[in-house]
PDB file of C-alpha atoms in Angstrom:
ATOM      1  CA  UNK L 137      76.132  77.935  71.492  1.00 53.00           C
ATOM      2  CA  UNK L 138      73.493  76.030  69.552  1.00 67.00           C
ATOM      3  CA  UNK L 139      71.120  73.842  71.450  1.00 92.00           C
ATOM      4  CA  UNK L 140      69.624  70.633  70.159  1.00 96.00           C
ATOM      5  CA  UNK L 141      68.605  70.887  66.520  1.00 96.00           C
ATOM      6  CA  UNK L 142      65.994  68.633  64.946  1.00 97.00           C
ATOM      7  CA  UNK L 143      64.874  68.331  61.357  1.00 97.00           C
ATOM      8  CA  UNK L 144      62.449  68.482  59.779  1.00 97.00           C
ATOM      9  CA  UNK L 145      60.058  70.432  62.007  1.00 96.00           C
ATOM     10  CA  UNK L 146      56.956  68.986  60.399  1.00 96.00           C
ATOM     11  CA  UNK L 147      56.361  65.940  58.243  1.00 96.00           C
ATOM     12  CA  UNK L 148      53.344  64.278  56.675  1.00 98.00           C
ATOM     13  CA  UNK L 149      53.613  60.642  55.618  1.00 98.00           C
ATOM     14  CA  UNK L 150      51.266  57.975  54.357  1.00 98.00           C
ATOM     15  CA  UNK L 151      50.605  54.732  56.184  1.00 98.00           C
ATOM     16  CA  UNK L 152      53.168  52.075  55.290  1.00 98.00           C
ATOM     17  CA  UNK L 153      55.859  54.560  54.386  1.00 98.00           C
ATOM     18  CA  UNK L 154      59.187  54.990  56.115  1.00 98.00           C
ATOM     19  CA  UNK L 155      60.514  58.139  57.761  1.00 98.00           C
ATOM     20  CA  UNK L 156      63.885  59.387  58.986  1.00 98.00           C
ATOM     21  CA  UNK L 157      64.185  62.119  61.594  1.00 98.00           C
ATOM     22  CA  UNK L 158      67.454  63.853  62.424  1.00 98.00           C
ATOM     23  CA  UNK L 159      68.996  65.339  65.538  1.00 98.00           C
ATOM     24  CA  UNK L 160      72.148  67.313  66.239  1.00 98.00           C
ATOM     25  CA  UNK L 161      73.002  67.374  69.950  1.00 96.00           C
ATOM     26  CA  UNK L 162      73.988  70.382  71.966  1.00 95.00           C
ATOM     27  CA  UNK L 163      77.666  71.198  71.701  1.00 94.00           C
ATOM     28  CA  UNK L 164      79.630  69.132  74.206  1.00 92.00           C
ATOM     29  CA  UNK L 165      76.946  66.481  74.600  1.00 94.00           C
ATOM     30  CA  UNK L 166      77.701  62.908  73.593  1.00 94.00           C
ATOM     31  CA  UNK L 167      74.445  61.104  74.323  1.00 94.00           C
ATOM     32  CA  UNK L 168      71.210  61.280  72.362  1.00 96.00           C
ATOM     33  CA  UNK L 169      67.824  60.028  73.475  1.00 95.00           C
ATOM     34  CA  UNK L 170      64.607  59.889  71.475  1.00 97.00           C
ATOM     35  CA  UNK L 171      61.128  60.315  72.871  1.00 97.00           C
ATOM     36  CA  UNK L 172      57.653  60.078  71.386  1.00 97.00           C
ATOM     37  CA  UNK L 173      55.080  62.536  72.709  1.00 95.00           C
ATOM     38  CA  UNK L 174      51.484  61.878  71.754  1.00 94.00           C
ATOM     39  CA  UNK L 175      49.050  64.762  72.020  1.00 90.00           C
ATOM     40  CA  UNK L 176      48.219  65.512  75.641  1.00 88.00           C
ATOM     41  CA  UNK L 177      50.687  62.955  76.992  1.00 91.00           C
ATOM     42  CA  UNK L 178      54.120  62.950  78.534  1.00 93.00           C
ATOM     43  CA  UNK L 179      57.126  61.943  76.440  1.00 95.00           C
ATOM     44  CA  UNK L 180      57.705  58.197  76.129  1.00 96.00           C
ATOM     45  CA  UNK L 181      61.269  56.883  75.889  1.00 96.00           C
ATOM     46  CA  UNK L 182      62.125  55.197  72.595  1.00 97.00           C
ATOM     47  CA  UNK L 183      65.876  54.614  72.939  1.00 96.00           C
ATOM     48  CA  UNK L 184      69.209  56.177  73.800  1.00 95.00           C
ATOM     49  CA  UNK L 185      72.429  56.210  71.818  1.00 95.00           C
ATOM     50  CA  UNK L 186      75.908  56.527  73.247  1.00 94.00           C
ATOM     51  CA  UNK L 187      79.225  55.813  71.536  1.00 93.00           C
ATOM     52  CA  UNK L 188      77.313  55.008  68.349  1.00 95.00           C
ATOM     53  CA  UNK L 189      75.394  52.164  69.960  1.00 95.00           C
ATOM     54  CA  UNK L 190      71.886  51.745  71.311  1.00 95.00           C
ATOM     55  CA  UNK L 191      72.405  51.725  75.050  1.00 93.00           C
ATOM     56  CA  UNK L 192      68.832  51.330  76.246  1.00 93.00           C
ATOM     57  CA  UNK L 193      65.482  50.818  74.593  1.00 95.00           C
ATOM     58  CA  UNK L 194      61.931  51.505  75.683  1.00 94.00           C
ATOM     59  CA  UNK L 195      58.789  49.560  74.811  1.00 94.00           C
ATOM     60  CA  UNK L 196      58.721  50.307  71.121  1.00 97.00           C
ATOM     61  CA  UNK L 197      58.571  47.759  68.274  1.00 97.00           C
ATOM     62  CA  UNK L 198      61.461  46.971  65.983  1.00 97.00           C
ATOM     63  CA  UNK L 199      59.924  49.286  63.373  1.00 98.00           C
ATOM     64  CA  UNK L 200      61.662  52.002  65.362  1.00 98.00           C
ATOM     65  CA  UNK L 201      65.405  52.024  64.824  1.00 98.00           C
ATOM     66  CA  UNK L 202      68.169  54.530  65.136  1.00 98.00           C
ATOM     67  CA  UNK L 203      71.733  55.429  64.534  1.00 97.00           C
ATOM     68  CA  UNK L 204      74.358  57.654  66.049  1.00 97.00           C
ATOM     69  CA  UNK L 205      77.209  59.055  64.008  1.00 97.00           C
ATOM     70  CA  UNK L 206      80.809  59.771  65.074  1.00 97.00           C
ATOM     71  CA  UNK L 207      79.933  63.476  65.465  1.00 96.00           C
ATOM     72  CA  UNK L 208      77.225  62.410  67.996  1.00 96.00           C
ATOM     73  CA  UNK L 209      74.331  63.364  65.736  1.00 97.00           C
ATOM     74  CA  UNK L 210      71.563  60.825  65.470  1.00 98.00           C
ATOM     75  CA  UNK L 211      68.744  59.568  63.278  1.00 98.00           C
ATOM     76  CA  UNK L 212      65.457  57.941  64.165  1.00 98.00           C
ATOM     77  CA  UNK L 213      63.922  55.688  61.536  1.00 98.00           C
ATOM     78  CA  UNK L 214      60.380  54.405  61.595  1.00 98.00           C
ATOM     79  CA  UNK L 215      59.298  51.760  59.084  1.00 98.00           C
ATOM     80  CA  UNK L 216      55.814  50.697  58.019  1.00 98.00           C
ATOM     81  CA  UNK L 217      54.199  53.777  59.505  1.00 98.00           C
ATOM     82  CA  UNK L 218      50.891  53.423  61.330  1.00 98.00           C
ATOM     83  CA  UNK L 219      48.330  56.106  62.066  1.00 97.00           C
ATOM     84  CA  UNK L 220      49.234  55.694  65.742  1.00 97.00           C
ATOM     85  CA  UNK L 221      52.780  56.806  65.044  1.00 98.00           C
ATOM     86  CA  UNK L 222      51.515  60.351  64.628  1.00 98.00           C
ATOM     87  CA  UNK L 223      53.178  62.323  67.405  1.00 97.00           C
ATOM     88  CA  UNK L 224      55.823  64.838  68.317  1.00 96.00           C
ATOM     89  CA  UNK L 225      59.234  63.176  68.275  1.00 97.00           C
ATOM     90  CA  UNK L 226      61.675  64.765  70.656  1.00 97.00           C
ATOM     91  CA  UNK L 227      65.407  64.382  70.690  1.00 97.00           C
ATOM     92  CA  UNK L 228      67.284  65.069  73.917  1.00 95.00           C
ATOM     93  CA  UNK L 229      71.014  65.289  74.364  1.00 95.00           C
ATOM     94  CA  UNK L 230      73.073  64.995  77.508  1.00 91.00           C
ATOM     95  CA  UNK L 231      76.569  64.514  78.819  1.00 87.00           C
ATOM     96  CA  UNK L 232      76.920  61.728  81.321  1.00 71.00           C
ATOM     97  CA  UNK L 233      74.205  61.838  83.945  1.00 63.00           C
ATOM     98  CA  UNK L 234      73.528  65.563  83.564  1.00 69.00           C
ATOM     99  CA  UNK L 235      70.036  66.767  82.735  1.00 77.00           C
ATOM    100  CA  UNK L 236      68.657  66.511  79.253  1.00 88.00           C
ATOM    101  CA  UNK L 237      68.402  69.347  76.781  1.00 92.00           C
ATOM    102  CA  UNK L 238      65.463  68.777  74.469  1.00 94.00           C
ATOM    103  CA  UNK L 239      65.099  69.854  70.888  1.00 95.00           C
ATOM    104  CA  UNK L 240      61.926  71.459  69.588  1.00 94.00           C
ATOM    105  CA  UNK L 241      60.813  68.216  68.024  1.00 96.00           C
ATOM    106  CA  UNK L 242      59.514  66.903  64.731  1.00 97.00           C
ATOM    107  CA  UNK L 243      55.757  66.804  64.344  1.00 96.00           C
ATOM    108  CA  UNK L 244      54.958  63.640  62.366  1.00 98.00           C
ATOM    109  CA  UNK L 245      51.497  63.174  60.923  1.00 98.00           C
ATOM    110  CA  UNK L 246      50.615  59.831  59.360  1.00 98.00           C
ATOM    111  CA  UNK L 247      47.604  59.863  57.057  1.00 98.00           C
TER     112      UNK L 247
ATOM    113  CA  UNK G 165      59.700  49.617  85.131  1.00 78.00           C
ATOM    114  CA  UNK G 166      59.131  52.996  86.716  1.00 86.00           C
ATOM    115  CA  UNK G 167      55.597  54.395  86.670  1.00 91.00           C
ATOM    116  CA  UNK G 168      55.014  58.081  87.387  1.00 96.00           C
ATOM    117  CA  UNK G 169      51.585  59.494  88.134  1.00 96.00           C
ATOM    118  CA  UNK G 170      50.943  63.223  88.099  1.00 97.00           C
ATOM    119  CA  UNK G 171      48.093  65.259  89.560  1.00 97.00           C
ATOM    120  CA  UNK G 172      46.166  67.336  88.808  1.00 97.00           C
ATOM    121  CA  UNK G 173      45.899  67.163  85.041  1.00 97.00           C
ATOM    122  CA  UNK G 174      44.756  70.789  84.885  1.00 98.00           C
ATOM    123  CA  UNK G 175      45.244  73.647  87.325  1.00 98.00           C
ATOM    124  CA  UNK G 176      43.872  77.172  87.136  1.00 98.00           C
ATOM    125  CA  UNK G 177      45.197  79.763  89.574  1.00 98.00           C
ATOM    126  CA  UNK G 178      44.798  83.486  90.064  1.00 98.00           C
ATOM    127  CA  UNK G 179      47.866  85.545  89.310  1.00 98.00           C
ATOM    128  CA  UNK G 180      49.896  85.922  92.476  1.00 98.00           C
ATOM    129  CA  UNK G 181      48.607  82.713  94.049  1.00 98.00           C
ATOM    130  CA  UNK G 182      50.629  79.514  94.451  1.00 98.00           C
ATOM    131  CA  UNK G 183      50.428  76.395  92.321  1.00 98.00           C
ATOM    132  CA  UNK G 184      51.275  72.889  93.512  1.00 98.00           C
ATOM    133  CA  UNK G 185      51.697  69.816  91.323  1.00 98.00           C
ATOM    134  CA  UNK G 186      52.206  66.375  92.830  1.00 98.00           C
ATOM    135  CA  UNK G 187      53.803  63.243  91.417  1.00 98.00           C
ATOM    136  CA  UNK G 188      54.166  59.739  92.743  1.00 97.00           C
ATOM    137  CA  UNK G 189      56.622  57.133  91.533  1.00 96.00           C
ATOM    138  CA  UNK G 190      56.664  53.377  91.844  1.00 95.00           C
ATOM    139  CA  UNK G 191      60.349  52.405  91.935  1.00 93.00           C
ATOM    140  CA  UNK G 192      61.808  53.149  95.353  1.00 92.00           C
ATOM    141  CA  UNK G 193      65.296  53.028  93.829  1.00 91.00           C
ATOM    142  CA  UNK G 194      64.696  56.098  91.648  1.00 93.00           C
ATOM    143  CA  UNK G 195      67.078  58.864  92.647  1.00 92.00           C
ATOM    144  CA  UNK G 196      66.727  61.734  90.181  1.00 92.00           C
ATOM    145  CA  UNK G 197      63.558  63.780  89.709  1.00 95.00           C
ATOM    146  CA  UNK G 198      63.496  66.596  87.142  1.00 94.00           C
ATOM    147  CA  UNK G 199      60.637  68.915  86.277  1.00 97.00           C
ATOM    148  CA  UNK G 200      60.082  70.235  82.770  1.00 96.00           C
ATOM    149  CA  UNK G 201      58.003  73.151  81.501  1.00 97.00           C
ATOM    150  CA  UNK G 202      56.592  72.954  77.999  1.00 95.00           C
ATOM    151  CA  UNK G 203      54.934  75.968  76.453  1.00 93.00           C
ATOM    152  CA  UNK G 204      52.554  75.439  73.572  1.00 89.00           C
ATOM    153  CA  UNK G 205      54.427  74.275  70.492  1.00 84.00           C
ATOM    154  CA  UNK G 206      57.805  74.466  72.176  1.00 88.00           C
ATOM    155  CA  UNK G 207      60.333  72.041  73.566  1.00 91.00           C
ATOM    156  CA  UNK G 208      60.311  70.836  77.175  1.00 92.00           C
ATOM    157  CA  UNK G 209      62.707  72.868  79.296  1.00 94.00           C
ATOM    158  CA  UNK G 210      64.246  71.752  82.566  1.00 93.00           C
ATOM    159  CA  UNK G 211      63.170  74.140  85.307  1.00 96.00           C
ATOM    160  CA  UNK G 212      64.369  72.373  88.430  1.00 96.00           C
ATOM    161  CA  UNK G 213      65.527  68.963  89.546  1.00 94.00           C
ATOM    162  CA  UNK G 214      66.187  67.157  92.795  1.00 94.00           C
ATOM    163  CA  UNK G 215      68.228  64.140  93.778  1.00 92.00           C
ATOM    164  CA  UNK G 216      67.224  61.622  96.391  1.00 90.00           C
ATOM    165  CA  UNK G 217      69.812  62.783  98.913  1.00 89.00           C
ATOM    166  CA  UNK G 218      68.013  66.130  99.201  1.00 88.00           C
ATOM    167  CA  UNK G 219      64.551  66.797 100.613  1.00 92.00           C
ATOM    168  CA  UNK G 220      63.922  70.230  99.150  1.00 96.00           C
ATOM    169  CA  UNK G 221      65.392  72.547  96.571  1.00 95.00           C
ATOM    170  CA  UNK G 222      64.474  76.138  95.703  1.00 97.00           C
ATOM    171  CA  UNK G 223      65.169  78.401  92.777  1.00 95.00           C
ATOM    172  CA  UNK G 224      63.541  81.815  93.089  1.00 96.00           C
ATOM    173  CA  UNK G 225      59.766  81.244  92.849  1.00 97.00           C
ATOM    174  CA  UNK G 226      60.067  77.522  92.180  1.00 98.00           C
ATOM    175  CA  UNK G 227      60.657  74.792  94.731  1.00 98.00           C
ATOM    176  CA  UNK G 228      60.575  71.019  94.672  1.00 98.00           C
ATOM    177  CA  UNK G 229      60.100  68.724  97.657  1.00 97.00           C
ATOM    178  CA  UNK G 230      60.789  65.001  97.813  1.00 97.00           C
ATOM    179  CA  UNK G 231      59.371  62.442 100.224  1.00 95.00           C
ATOM    180  CA  UNK G 232      61.274  59.206  99.615  1.00 94.00           C
ATOM    181  CA  UNK G 233      59.301  57.230 102.157  1.00 94.00           C
ATOM    182  CA  UNK G 234      55.989  58.031 100.499  1.00 95.00           C
ATOM    183  CA  UNK G 235      57.556  58.018  97.024  1.00 95.00           C
ATOM    184  CA  UNK G 236      56.183  61.347  95.990  1.00 95.00           C
ATOM    185  CA  UNK G 237      57.580  64.704  94.982  1.00 97.00           C
ATOM    186  CA  UNK G 238      55.941  68.054  94.375  1.00 98.00           C
ATOM    187  CA  UNK G 239      56.529  71.253  92.435  1.00 98.00           C
ATOM    188  CA  UNK G 240      55.592  74.517  94.102  1.00 98.00           C
ATOM    189  CA  UNK G 241      55.336  77.770  92.176  1.00 98.00           C
ATOM    190  CA  UNK G 242      54.791  80.874  94.284  1.00 98.00           C
ATOM    191  CA  UNK G 243      53.575  84.310  93.177  1.00 98.00           C
ATOM    192  CA  UNK G 244      52.412  82.913  89.862  1.00 98.00           C
ATOM    193  CA  UNK G 245      52.613  85.104  86.768  1.00 97.00           C
ATOM    194  CA  UNK G 246      50.918  84.785  83.359  1.00 96.00           C
ATOM    195  CA  UNK G 247      54.187  83.518  81.844  1.00 96.00           C
ATOM    196  CA  UNK G 248      53.989  80.513  84.181  1.00 97.00           C
ATOM    197  CA  UNK G 249      51.080  79.227  82.058  1.00 97.00           C
ATOM    198  CA  UNK G 250      52.337  76.019  80.410  1.00 97.00           C
ATOM    199  CA  UNK G 251      52.292  72.247  80.703  1.00 97.00           C
ATOM    200  CA  UNK G 252      54.511  70.921  83.472  1.00 98.00           C
ATOM    201  CA  UNK G 253      55.920  67.389  83.472  1.00 97.00           C
ATOM    202  CA  UNK G 254      57.538  65.522  86.304  1.00 97.00           C
ATOM    203  CA  UNK G 255      59.904  62.651  85.660  1.00 96.00           C
ATOM    204  CA  UNK G 256      61.895  60.045  87.545  1.00 94.00           C
ATOM    205  CA  UNK G 257      64.865  57.836  86.877  1.00 90.00           C
ATOM    206  CA  UNK G 258      67.611  55.849  88.546  1.00 87.00           C
ATOM    207  CA  UNK G 259      70.977  57.366  87.776  1.00 78.00           C
ATOM    208  CA  UNK G 260      73.419  56.132  86.613  1.00 76.00           C
ATOM    209  CA  UNK G 261      71.886  52.706  85.961  1.00 77.00           C
ATOM    210  CA  UNK G 262      68.783  53.775  84.042  1.00 80.00           C
ATOM    211  CA  UNK G 263      69.185  56.122  81.126  1.00 83.00           C
ATOM    212  CA  UNK G 264      65.541  56.848  80.396  1.00 89.00           C
ATOM    213  CA  UNK G 265      63.309  59.373  82.065  1.00 92.00           C
ATOM    214  CA  UNK G 266      59.830  58.159  82.975  1.00 94.00           C
ATOM    215  CA  UNK G 267      57.454  61.085  82.633  1.00 95.00           C
ATOM    216  CA  UNK G 268      54.136  61.869  84.198  1.00 96.00           C
ATOM    217  CA  UNK G 269      51.212  62.724  81.920  1.00 95.00           C
ATOM    218  CA  UNK G 270      51.575  66.459  82.537  1.00 97.00           C
ATOM    219  CA  UNK G 271      49.689  69.277  84.259  1.00 98.00           C
ATOM    220  CA  UNK G 272      48.291  72.178  82.276  1.00 97.00           C
ATOM    221  CA  UNK G 273      48.671  75.284  84.409  1.00 98.00           C
ATOM    222  CA  UNK G 274      46.676  78.395  83.549  1.00 98.00           C
ATOM    223  CA  UNK G 275      47.402  81.603  85.426  1.00 98.00           C
ATOM    224  CA  UNK G 276      44.430  83.979  85.323  1.00 96.00           C
ATOM    225  CA  UNK G 277      45.254  87.661  85.207  1.00 91.00           C
TER     226      UNK G 277
END
């Protein structure tokens, strides 16, 4: 039974560019949440998708957007990248109010 | 929104000793408190969680206690082993109303052999 799969594992982008990160949830999970983890910090909630809609959003600008597909997989898009967007982006899937299962993350470096 | 503070930021213990990490939360309505372990370069993994209707929960060498009145909860690791070395994060949320987890800043635990 595969866990949460994220791609790519590492990514280097230039300031101003756009990036798309992908997440496949654990089998049986229908909810996907995205978190940003800066170095040495705890994960910060970006947003959560359920039934293909954004259900809740954290304190992130509109440059951060997402999508959930009918198969429950999800994408995180970040436009107009800033140096401060460099972080580990974690996807977590869940079913209902059960605990999260995190993916291994995508390490984004903005230069 | 919920604010979670975690202490200490680093903790070094001798193998076999106990380790205790403490977290406080701001929203008295929060009712679900998970703990995650993150080894270097790996994903956070849920190690134990507790709900507000329970004061303590144990799983082998790991235990979590919750004091709702004081709004704090703690992770206790007994008989520490080198493989317990990792970063530990506490988190809090209000289920089912709030879908996000609010995380503490993490505690780096080093177990000395």
